[in-house]
Amino acid sequence: MLKKFFPILSWLPGYRKEYLSGDVSAGVTVGIMLIPQGMAYAMIAGLPPVFGLYAAMIPQIIYALMGTSRQLAVGPVAMDSLLVASGLGALSLSGIEEYLAMAIFLALFMGVLQTVFGLLRMGFLVNFLSRPVISGFTSAAAIIIGLSQLKHLLGTDIEGSNQIQILLLNAAKTLPDTHLTTLVIGISAIVLIKIMKKVSPRLPGALLAVFLGVLAVYLLGLDASGVRIVGEVPGGLPGFVVPEVQWERVSQLFPIALTLALIAFMEAISVAKAVEEKRGENSVDANQELVALGMSNIVGSFFQSYPTTGGFSRTAVNDQAGAHSGLASLISSVVVGLTLLFLTPVFYYLPNTILAAIIMVAVFGLIDLKYPVQLWKNRKDEFLLLLATFLLTLSLGIKEGILLGVLFSLLLLVYRISNPHIAILGRIKGTNYFKNINRFSENIEVFNDFLILRFDGQLFFGNKDYFRVRLESEIKRKGPLLKYVILNAEAISYIDSTAVFMLRALVKELKSRNIRLLLAGAIGPTRDILYTSGLIDDIGRENLFVRTYEAYEHCLDASEKTEMERQISTQSGKRLV
């Protein structure tokens, strides 16, 4: 049981010496990367930069003990930071102290939700976030996050918003006040980071930009000319503090915490699965990941951490740098801890525009253009879903965008299962194969006295009228010569009570018109329903067949089924005849 909740007990005893160099290299690299990133992401969340370092420390340690992914790098991320800012920004808070308390309590709240979901084995919840929704949401959120940093890049006071039209309007109003030196430093940092990524991806270009920015401000006295700097960063490790908020605030935080819990889990599990597939491993357990991420946030909140999860870019760097185990995360945490103890004075002269540049480069890399183009070419309905999520997230806000995107994806799913594919079948000449006449129009035989069709989906209250209308339409098209309707039921895995009632009425009506209904290929669960519902007596056992061509040939020569054909076609888990 302990090994289930603490996977480190499974991999640590078998740890190999040859893994150490890779883990140390990855741990130091990600730790160094986390320092500017953590401070930058805390700014997105509306928090003092030091809280990004707090969030980069304790959660990593807990995840290393409890996580099932060996490469996932946990800490502050851009998406969660923006969700914190947009969620708390919508509340009427008294000041920075209450804002800080709410952000830290939010980590505790979302951690509790994630842990409960994991213990209840609800990892399947992430399945409701389809890839078009995730892609549209991520691209829109990346744009909003990037544009939210314009105030630091331009050196102006732009009122924040998570709605792009308001944000751009507010930015346009302050363009005449742009501080040119600040803008030049920011653009130079963006160019430097992009060049470093191409020239030497493993070297932390963000840290180099931080170093050069601090050096330029200190030596040239740029802060005196209006370049805004981070200022004093409190030193020392985060103290133990019990998160507290007023009770009436809990209900206000619930929707924010729930959204964070699901989005953070989605982000972490998707990148963990991607690395797992690349390495050919199979160790990531979705439910244990929920528990691990939840406990990381819970414990982290007692050490002044705001919401965290596994990050895309840091996990990729962790993997590329050679991480083999959670030891890399422990080393990253040590690097951040040493920075808090000894190096915080270095960041006093760090320009805010450098942190904005780091954020912009990181988040704009999340914008995916290839996938929408692919959907436009092959799946127009899913492209529209992606586009709707993208536009709604941009125009209405982060939480609204993801929730409406999920709602629309569920509506699309309901539409599909309510209107499943129905194929009219014909016999391919010279064979016993019955296939879709629209796919094999040149080599297929269609018979005036037979209507053979295949229904590709469950038959239930949501599509029983669709099935009945389509069937009646095809019967009418056949005309008075029709004698047999053969329903290929291979794809029908379930028939609910409403559909049973419809089928019973259908059989009765067909009999009154001297049309015989036969079922072919019904699978075991469907045959069970035929028996338990009594529908088998309406259809008749003699009208059940294993394959379509057997039903067809039986009608042609009115032959009796063999004993084996009879047993296989009518066998049920409820009774065997």
Coordinates of C-alpha atoms in Angstrom, one line a residue, residues 127-566:
N127 CA -11.2 12.5 -20.9
F128 CA -13.9 15.2 -21.1
L129 CA -11.3 17.6 -22.3
S130 CA -11.0 16.7 -26.0
R131 CA -8.0 17.6 -27.9
P132 CA -9.7 20.3 -30.0
V133 CA -10.9 22.0 -26.8
I134 CA -7.5 21.7 -25.2
S135 CA -5.8 23.1 -28.4
G136 CA -8.2 26.0 -28.8
F137 CA -8.1 26.8 -25.1
T138 CA -4.3 26.6 -24.8
S139 CA -3.7 28.8 -27.9
A140 CA -6.1 31.4 -26.7
A141 CA -4.8 31.4 -23.1
A142 CA -1.2 31.7 -24.5
I143 CA -2.2 34.8 -26.4
I144 CA -3.9 36.4 -23.3
I145 CA -1.0 35.5 -21.1
G146 CA 1.5 37.0 -23.6
L147 CA -0.5 40.2 -24.1
S148 CA -1.0 40.6 -20.3
Q149 CA 2.8 41.2 -20.2
L150 CA 2.6 44.2 -22.5
K151 CA 2.5 46.6 -19.5
H152 CA 6.0 45.3 -18.5
L153 CA 7.3 45.2 -22.0
L154 CA 6.2 48.7 -22.8
G155 CA 6.8 50.1 -19.3
T156 CA 3.3 51.5 -19.1
D157 CA 0.3 51.1 -16.7
I158 CA -2.1 48.9 -18.6
E159 CA -5.2 47.8 -16.8
G160 CA -5.3 44.0 -16.9
S161 CA -8.1 41.9 -18.3
N162 CA -8.6 38.3 -19.4
Q163 CA -10.7 39.4 -22.4
I164 CA -8.6 40.2 -25.4
Q165 CA -10.7 43.1 -26.7
I166 CA -10.5 44.9 -23.4
L167 CA -6.8 44.2 -23.0
L168 CA -5.9 45.5 -26.4
L169 CA -8.0 48.6 -26.0
N170 CA -6.4 49.3 -22.7
A171 CA -2.9 48.8 -24.2
A172 CA -3.7 51.0 -27.2
K173 CA -4.6 53.9 -24.8
T174 CA -1.1 53.8 -23.2
L175 CA 1.0 53.4 -26.4
P176 CA 2.0 57.1 -26.4
D177 CA 3.5 56.6 -22.9
T178 CA 5.8 53.7 -24.0
H179 CA 9.2 53.7 -22.3
L180 CA 11.6 53.1 -25.2
T181 CA 14.5 51.9 -23.1
T182 CA 12.2 49.3 -21.4
L183 CA 10.9 48.2 -24.8
V184 CA 14.4 47.8 -26.3
I185 CA 15.5 45.7 -23.3
G186 CA 12.4 43.5 -23.5
I187 CA 12.7 42.9 -27.3
S188 CA 16.4 42.3 -27.0
A189 CA 15.7 39.6 -24.3
I190 CA 13.1 38.0 -26.6
V191 CA 15.6 37.8 -29.5
L192 CA 18.3 36.5 -27.2
I193 CA 16.2 33.7 -25.8
K194 CA 14.9 32.7 -29.2
I195 CA 18.5 32.6 -30.6
M196 CA 19.7 30.6 -27.6
K197 CA 17.0 28.0 -28.1
K198 CA 18.1 27.5 -31.7
V199 CA 21.9 27.6 -31.1
S200 CA 22.0 25.7 -27.8
P201 CA 18.6 24.4 -26.6
R202 CA 20.1 22.9 -23.4
L203 CA 21.6 26.2 -22.2
P204 CA 19.2 28.4 -20.2
G205 CA 18.8 31.5 -22.4
A206 CA 16.3 32.9 -19.9
L207 CA 19.0 32.9 -17.2
L208 CA 21.4 34.6 -19.6
A209 CA 18.9 37.3 -20.3
V210 CA 18.3 37.8 -16.6
F211 CA 22.1 38.1 -16.0
L212 CA 22.6 40.6 -18.8
G213 CA 19.5 42.6 -17.8
V214 CA 20.6 42.9 -14.1
L215 CA 24.1 43.9 -15.3
A216 CA 22.9 46.5 -17.7
V217 CA 20.6 48.2 -15.1
Y218 CA 23.2 48.1 -12.4
L219 CA 26.1 49.4 -14.5
L220 CA 24.1 52.0 -16.5
G221 CA 21.7 53.1 -13.7
L222 CA 18.7 52.4 -16.0
D223 CA 16.3 52.2 -13.0
A224 CA 16.9 55.9 -12.5
S225 CA 15.8 56.6 -16.0
G226 CA 12.4 54.9 -15.6
V227 CA 13.2 51.2 -16.2
R228 CA 11.1 49.3 -13.7
I229 CA 12.9 46.7 -11.7
V230 CA 11.8 43.8 -9.4
G231 CA 13.3 45.5 -6.3
E232 CA 14.0 43.7 -3.0
V233 CA 13.3 40.0 -3.1
P234 CA 12.9 38.6 0.5
G235 CA 15.6 36.0 1.3
G236 CA 15.4 32.8 3.2
L237 CA 13.3 29.7 2.9
P238 CA 9.5 29.9 3.1
G239 CA 8.1 29.6 6.7
F240 CA 5.3 27.2 7.8
V241 CA 2.0 29.1 7.7
V242 CA -1.5 27.6 7.9
P243 CA -3.6 29.0 4.9
E244 CA -6.6 30.9 6.1
V245 CA -9.5 32.7 4.5
Q246 CA -12.9 33.9 5.6
W247 CA -15.5 31.2 5.4
E248 CA -17.8 33.1 3.0
R249 CA -14.9 33.2 0.5
V250 CA -14.8 29.4 0.2
S251 CA -17.9 29.3 -2.0
Q252 CA -16.5 32.0 -4.2
L253 CA -13.2 30.1 -4.6
F254 CA -14.8 26.8 -5.4
P255 CA -15.4 27.3 -9.2
I256 CA -11.8 28.7 -9.5
A257 CA -10.3 25.8 -7.5
L258 CA -12.3 23.2 -9.6
T259 CA -11.2 24.7 -12.9
L260 CA -7.6 24.9 -11.7
A261 CA -7.7 21.3 -10.4
L262 CA -8.9 19.9 -13.8
I263 CA -6.8 22.2 -16.0
A264 CA -3.7 21.6 -14.0
F265 CA -4.2 17.8 -14.1
M266 CA -4.9 17.9 -17.8
E267 CA -1.7 19.8 -18.4
A268 CA 0.4 17.5 -16.2
I269 CA -1.0 14.2 -17.4
S270 CA -0.7 15.2 -21.1
V271 CA 2.9 16.1 -20.9
A272 CA 3.7 13.1 -18.7
K273 CA 2.0 10.8 -21.2
A274 CA 3.9 12.4 -24.1
V275 CA 7.3 11.8 -22.4
E276 CA 6.2 8.2 -21.5
E277 CA 5.3 7.4 -25.1
K278 CA 8.6 8.8 -26.3
R279 CA 10.5 6.7 -23.9
G280 CA 8.4 3.6 -24.5
E281 CA 7.5 3.3 -20.8
N282 CA 4.2 2.6 -19.2
S283 CA 4.4 3.8 -15.6
V284 CA 2.1 6.9 -15.4
D285 CA -1.0 6.2 -13.3
A286 CA -3.7 8.9 -13.8
N287 CA -5.3 8.4 -10.5
Q288 CA -2.0 8.4 -8.5
E289 CA -1.0 11.5 -10.5
L290 CA -4.0 13.3 -9.2
V291 CA -3.1 12.3 -5.6
A292 CA 0.6 13.3 -6.1
L293 CA -0.3 16.7 -7.7
G294 CA -3.0 17.3 -5.0
M295 CA -0.6 16.5 -2.1
S296 CA 2.1 18.7 -3.8
N297 CA -0.4 21.6 -3.7
I298 CA -1.6 20.9 -0.2
V299 CA 1.8 20.6 1.4
G300 CA 3.1 23.5 -0.7
S301 CA 0.3 25.8 0.5
F302 CA 1.6 25.4 4.1
F303 CA 4.9 26.8 2.8
Q304 CA 3.4 29.8 0.9
S305 CA 3.1 28.2 -2.5
Y306 CA 0.4 29.2 -4.9
P307 CA -1.2 26.6 -7.4
T308 CA 1.3 24.4 -9.3
T309 CA 1.4 21.6 -11.8
G310 CA 3.7 19.9 -14.3
G311 CA 5.0 22.3 -16.9
F312 CA 5.4 21.6 -20.6
S313 CA 8.7 23.4 -21.3
R314 CA 10.4 22.4 -18.0
T315 CA 9.4 18.7 -18.4
A316 CA 10.8 18.7 -21.9
V317 CA 14.1 20.2 -20.7
N318 CA 14.2 17.7 -17.8
D319 CA 13.8 14.8 -20.2
Q320 CA 16.3 16.1 -22.8
A321 CA 18.9 16.8 -20.0
G322 CA 18.8 13.2 -19.0
A323 CA 16.4 12.8 -16.1
H324 CA 15.8 9.2 -15.1
S325 CA 14.0 9.5 -11.8
G326 CA 12.4 11.9 -9.3
L327 CA 15.9 12.6 -7.9
A328 CA 16.2 15.3 -10.6
S329 CA 13.2 17.1 -9.1
L330 CA 14.8 16.9 -5.6
I331 CA 18.0 18.4 -7.0
S332 CA 16.0 21.2 -8.7
S333 CA 14.3 22.0 -5.4
V334 CA 17.8 22.2 -3.7
V335 CA 18.9 24.7 -6.4
V336 CA 15.9 26.9 -5.8
G337 CA 16.4 26.6 -2.0
L338 CA 20.0 27.7 -2.3
T339 CA 18.9 30.7 -4.5
L340 CA 16.4 31.7 -1.8
L341 CA 19.1 31.5 0.9
F342 CA 22.0 33.2 -0.8
L343 CA 21.1 34.8 -4.2
T344 CA 18.0 36.9 -3.8
P345 CA 19.9 40.2 -3.6
V346 CA 21.2 39.5 -7.1
F347 CA 17.6 40.0 -8.5
Y348 CA 17.1 43.5 -7.0
Y349 CA 18.1 45.2 -10.3
L350 CA 16.2 42.7 -12.5
P351 CA 14.0 44.6 -15.0
N352 CA 10.4 43.5 -15.1
T353 CA 10.5 43.6 -18.9
I354 CA 13.0 40.7 -18.8
L355 CA 10.5 38.6 -16.9
A356 CA 7.8 39.7 -19.4
A357 CA 10.1 38.6 -22.3
I358 CA 10.6 35.2 -20.7
I359 CA 6.9 34.7 -20.3
M360 CA 6.1 35.7 -23.9
V361 CA 8.6 33.4 -25.4
A362 CA 7.4 30.5 -23.2
V363 CA 3.7 30.9 -23.8
F364 CA 3.7 31.9 -27.5
G365 CA 5.4 28.5 -28.1
L366 CA 2.2 26.9 -26.9
I367 CA 0.2 28.3 -29.8
D368 CA -0.5 25.3 -32.2
L369 CA -1.2 26.2 -35.8
K370 CA -0.6 22.7 -37.4
Y371 CA -3.4 20.9 -35.6
P372 CA -6.2 23.4 -36.6
V373 CA -5.1 23.2 -40.2
Q374 CA -5.2 19.4 -40.0
L375 CA -8.7 19.5 -38.6
W376 CA -9.8 22.0 -41.3
K377 CA -8.7 19.5 -44.0
N378 CA -10.2 16.4 -42.4
R379 CA -12.6 17.1 -39.6
K380 CA -14.6 20.3 -40.1
D381 CA -16.9 19.6 -37.0
E382 CA -13.9 19.4 -34.7
F383 CA -12.3 22.4 -36.3
L384 CA -15.4 24.4 -35.5
L385 CA -15.2 23.1 -31.9
L386 CA -11.6 24.2 -31.6
L387 CA -12.4 27.6 -33.2
A388 CA -15.4 28.2 -30.9
T389 CA -13.3 27.4 -27.8
F390 CA -10.5 29.6 -29.0
L391 CA -12.7 32.6 -29.7
L392 CA -14.8 32.2 -26.5
T393 CA -11.6 32.0 -24.4
L394 CA -10.3 35.1 -26.0
S395 CA -13.5 37.1 -25.8
L396 CA -15.1 35.9 -22.6
G397 CA -12.3 34.8 -20.4
I398 CA -10.2 31.8 -19.3
K399 CA -12.7 30.0 -17.1
E400 CA -15.6 30.7 -19.4
G401 CA -13.7 29.5 -22.5
I402 CA -12.7 26.1 -21.1
L403 CA -16.2 25.4 -19.5
L404 CA -18.0 26.4 -22.7
G405 CA -15.5 24.4 -24.8
V406 CA -16.2 21.3 -22.7
L407 CA -20.0 21.9 -23.0
F408 CA -19.8 22.2 -26.7
S409 CA -17.7 19.1 -27.0
L410 CA -20.3 17.2 -25.0
L411 CA -23.0 18.6 -27.2
L412 CA -21.1 17.4 -30.3
L413 CA -20.8 13.9 -28.7
V414 CA -24.5 13.9 -28.0
Y415 CA -25.3 14.9 -31.6
R416 CA -23.0 12.1 -32.9
I417 CA -24.5 9.4 -30.8
S418 CA -28.0 10.7 -31.6
N419 CA -27.3 10.6 -35.3
P420 CA -25.1 7.5 -35.8
H421 CA -24.0 6.2 -39.2
I422 CA -26.5 4.0 -41.0
A423 CA -25.3 2.0 -44.0
I424 CA -27.4 0.3 -46.6
L425 CA -25.7 -2.9 -47.6
G426 CA -25.5 -4.9 -50.8
R427 CA -23.8 -8.1 -51.8
I428 CA -20.4 -7.8 -53.5
K429 CA -20.7 -9.8 -56.7
G430 CA -19.3 -13.3 -56.5
T431 CA -18.8 -13.2 -52.7
N432 CA -20.7 -13.6 -49.5
Y433 CA -19.7 -10.1 -48.3
F434 CA -22.3 -7.5 -47.7
K435 CA -20.9 -3.9 -47.8
N436 CA -22.0 -0.3 -47.9
I437 CA -23.5 0.3 -51.4
N438 CA -22.1 3.9 -51.4
R439 CA -18.6 2.5 -51.1
F440 CA -18.9 -0.3 -53.6
S441 CA -21.4 1.0 -56.1
E442 CA -19.8 -0.6 -59.2
N443 CA -19.4 -4.2 -57.9
I444 CA -22.4 -4.6 -55.7
E445 CA -25.8 -6.3 -56.0
V446 CA -29.0 -4.8 -54.5
F447 CA -32.2 -6.8 -54.4
N448 CA -35.7 -5.3 -54.6
D449 CA -37.2 -7.7 -52.1
F450 CA -34.4 -7.1 -49.5
L451 CA -33.5 -4.1 -47.4
I452 CA -30.2 -4.8 -45.6
L453 CA -28.8 -2.2 -43.3
R454 CA -26.2 -1.7 -40.6
F455 CA -26.7 0.6 -37.6
D456 CA -23.4 1.8 -36.2
G457 CA -24.1 2.7 -32.6
Q458 CA -26.0 2.0 -29.4
L459 CA -29.8 2.1 -29.8
F460 CA -31.3 4.2 -27.1
F461 CA -33.9 6.9 -26.3
G462 CA -31.7 9.6 -27.9
N463 CA -31.6 8.0 -31.4
K464 CA -34.5 5.6 -31.6
D465 CA -36.6 8.1 -33.5
Y466 CA -33.7 8.7 -35.9
F467 CA -33.4 5.0 -36.5
R468 CA -37.2 4.6 -37.1
V469 CA -37.4 7.5 -39.5
R470 CA -34.4 6.4 -41.5
L471 CA -35.8 2.8 -41.7
E472 CA -39.2 4.0 -42.8
S473 CA -37.7 6.1 -45.4
E474 CA -35.7 3.2 -46.9
I475 CA -38.7 0.9 -46.7
K476 CA -40.7 3.5 -48.6
R477 CA -38.0 3.8 -51.2
K478 CA -38.0 0.0 -51.7
G479 CA -41.7 0.0 -52.5
P480 CA -44.3 -2.9 -52.5
L481 CA -41.8 -5.6 -53.6
L482 CA -40.0 -5.5 -50.2
K483 CA -40.3 -8.8 -48.2
Y484 CA -37.3 -8.9 -45.9
V485 CA -35.5 -6.4 -43.7
I486 CA -32.2 -7.6 -42.4
L487 CA -30.6 -5.5 -39.6
N488 CA -26.9 -6.1 -39.2
A489 CA -26.5 -5.5 -35.4
E490 CA -22.8 -6.1 -35.1
A491 CA -22.2 -2.5 -34.0
I492 CA -25.2 -2.3 -31.6
S493 CA -23.7 -2.9 -28.1
Y494 CA -26.7 -1.7 -26.1
I495 CA -30.5 -1.3 -26.5
D496 CA -32.3 0.6 -23.8
S497 CA -35.9 0.1 -22.6
T498 CA -37.2 3.0 -24.8
A499 CA -35.6 1.5 -27.9
V500 CA -37.0 -2.0 -27.0
F501 CA -40.5 -0.5 -26.9
M502 CA -39.9 1.1 -30.3
L503 CA -38.5 -2.2 -31.8
R504 CA -41.5 -4.1 -30.4
A505 CA -43.9 -1.7 -32.2
L506 CA -41.7 -1.8 -35.3
V507 CA -41.8 -5.6 -35.5
K508 CA -45.6 -5.6 -35.1
E509 CA -46.0 -3.0 -37.8
L510 CA -43.7 -4.9 -40.3
K511 CA -45.6 -8.1 -39.7
S512 CA -48.9 -6.4 -40.5
R513 CA -47.3 -5.4 -43.8
N514 CA -46.0 -8.9 -44.5
I515 CA -42.4 -7.8 -44.1
R516 CA -40.1 -10.1 -42.1
L517 CA -37.4 -8.6 -39.8
L518 CA -34.2 -10.5 -39.3
L519 CA -31.2 -9.7 -37.0
A520 CA -27.6 -10.7 -38.0
G521 CA -24.4 -10.5 -36.0
A522 CA -25.9 -9.4 -32.7
I523 CA -23.2 -9.6 -30.0
G524 CA -23.5 -11.3 -26.6
P525 CA -24.6 -8.2 -24.5
T526 CA -27.2 -7.3 -27.2
R527 CA -28.6 -10.9 -27.2
D528 CA -28.8 -10.8 -23.4
I529 CA -31.0 -7.7 -23.7
L530 CA -33.2 -9.4 -26.3
Y531 CA -33.9 -12.2 -23.8
T532 CA -34.3 -10.1 -20.6
S533 CA -36.6 -7.6 -22.3
G534 CA -38.7 -10.3 -24.0
L535 CA -38.0 -8.8 -27.4
I536 CA -36.7 -12.2 -28.6
D537 CA -40.3 -13.5 -28.5
D538 CA -41.5 -10.6 -30.7
I539 CA -38.6 -11.0 -33.2
G540 CA -38.5 -14.8 -33.1
R541 CA -35.5 -17.0 -32.4
E542 CA -35.6 -18.3 -35.9
N543 CA -34.9 -14.7 -37.2
L544 CA -31.5 -14.4 -35.4
F545 CA -28.4 -15.2 -37.5
V546 CA -24.6 -15.0 -37.0
R547 CA -23.8 -13.4 -40.3
T548 CA -25.7 -11.3 -42.8
Y549 CA -25.2 -13.7 -45.8
E550 CA -26.7 -16.6 -43.7
A551 CA -29.8 -14.5 -43.1
Y552 CA -30.0 -13.6 -46.8
E553 CA -29.6 -17.2 -48.0
H554 CA -32.1 -18.5 -45.4
C555 CA -34.7 -16.1 -46.9
L556 CA -33.9 -17.2 -50.4
D557 CA -34.4 -20.9 -50.0
A558 CA -36.3 -20.9 -46.7
S559 CA -33.8 -23.4 -45.3
E560 CA -33.5 -24.5 -41.7
K561 CA -30.6 -23.4 -39.7
T562 CA -28.1 -26.1 -38.6
E563 CA -28.0 -26.9 -34.9
M564 CA -24.6 -25.1 -34.5
E565 CA -25.9 -22.0 -36.4
R566 CA -29.0 -22.0 -34.1

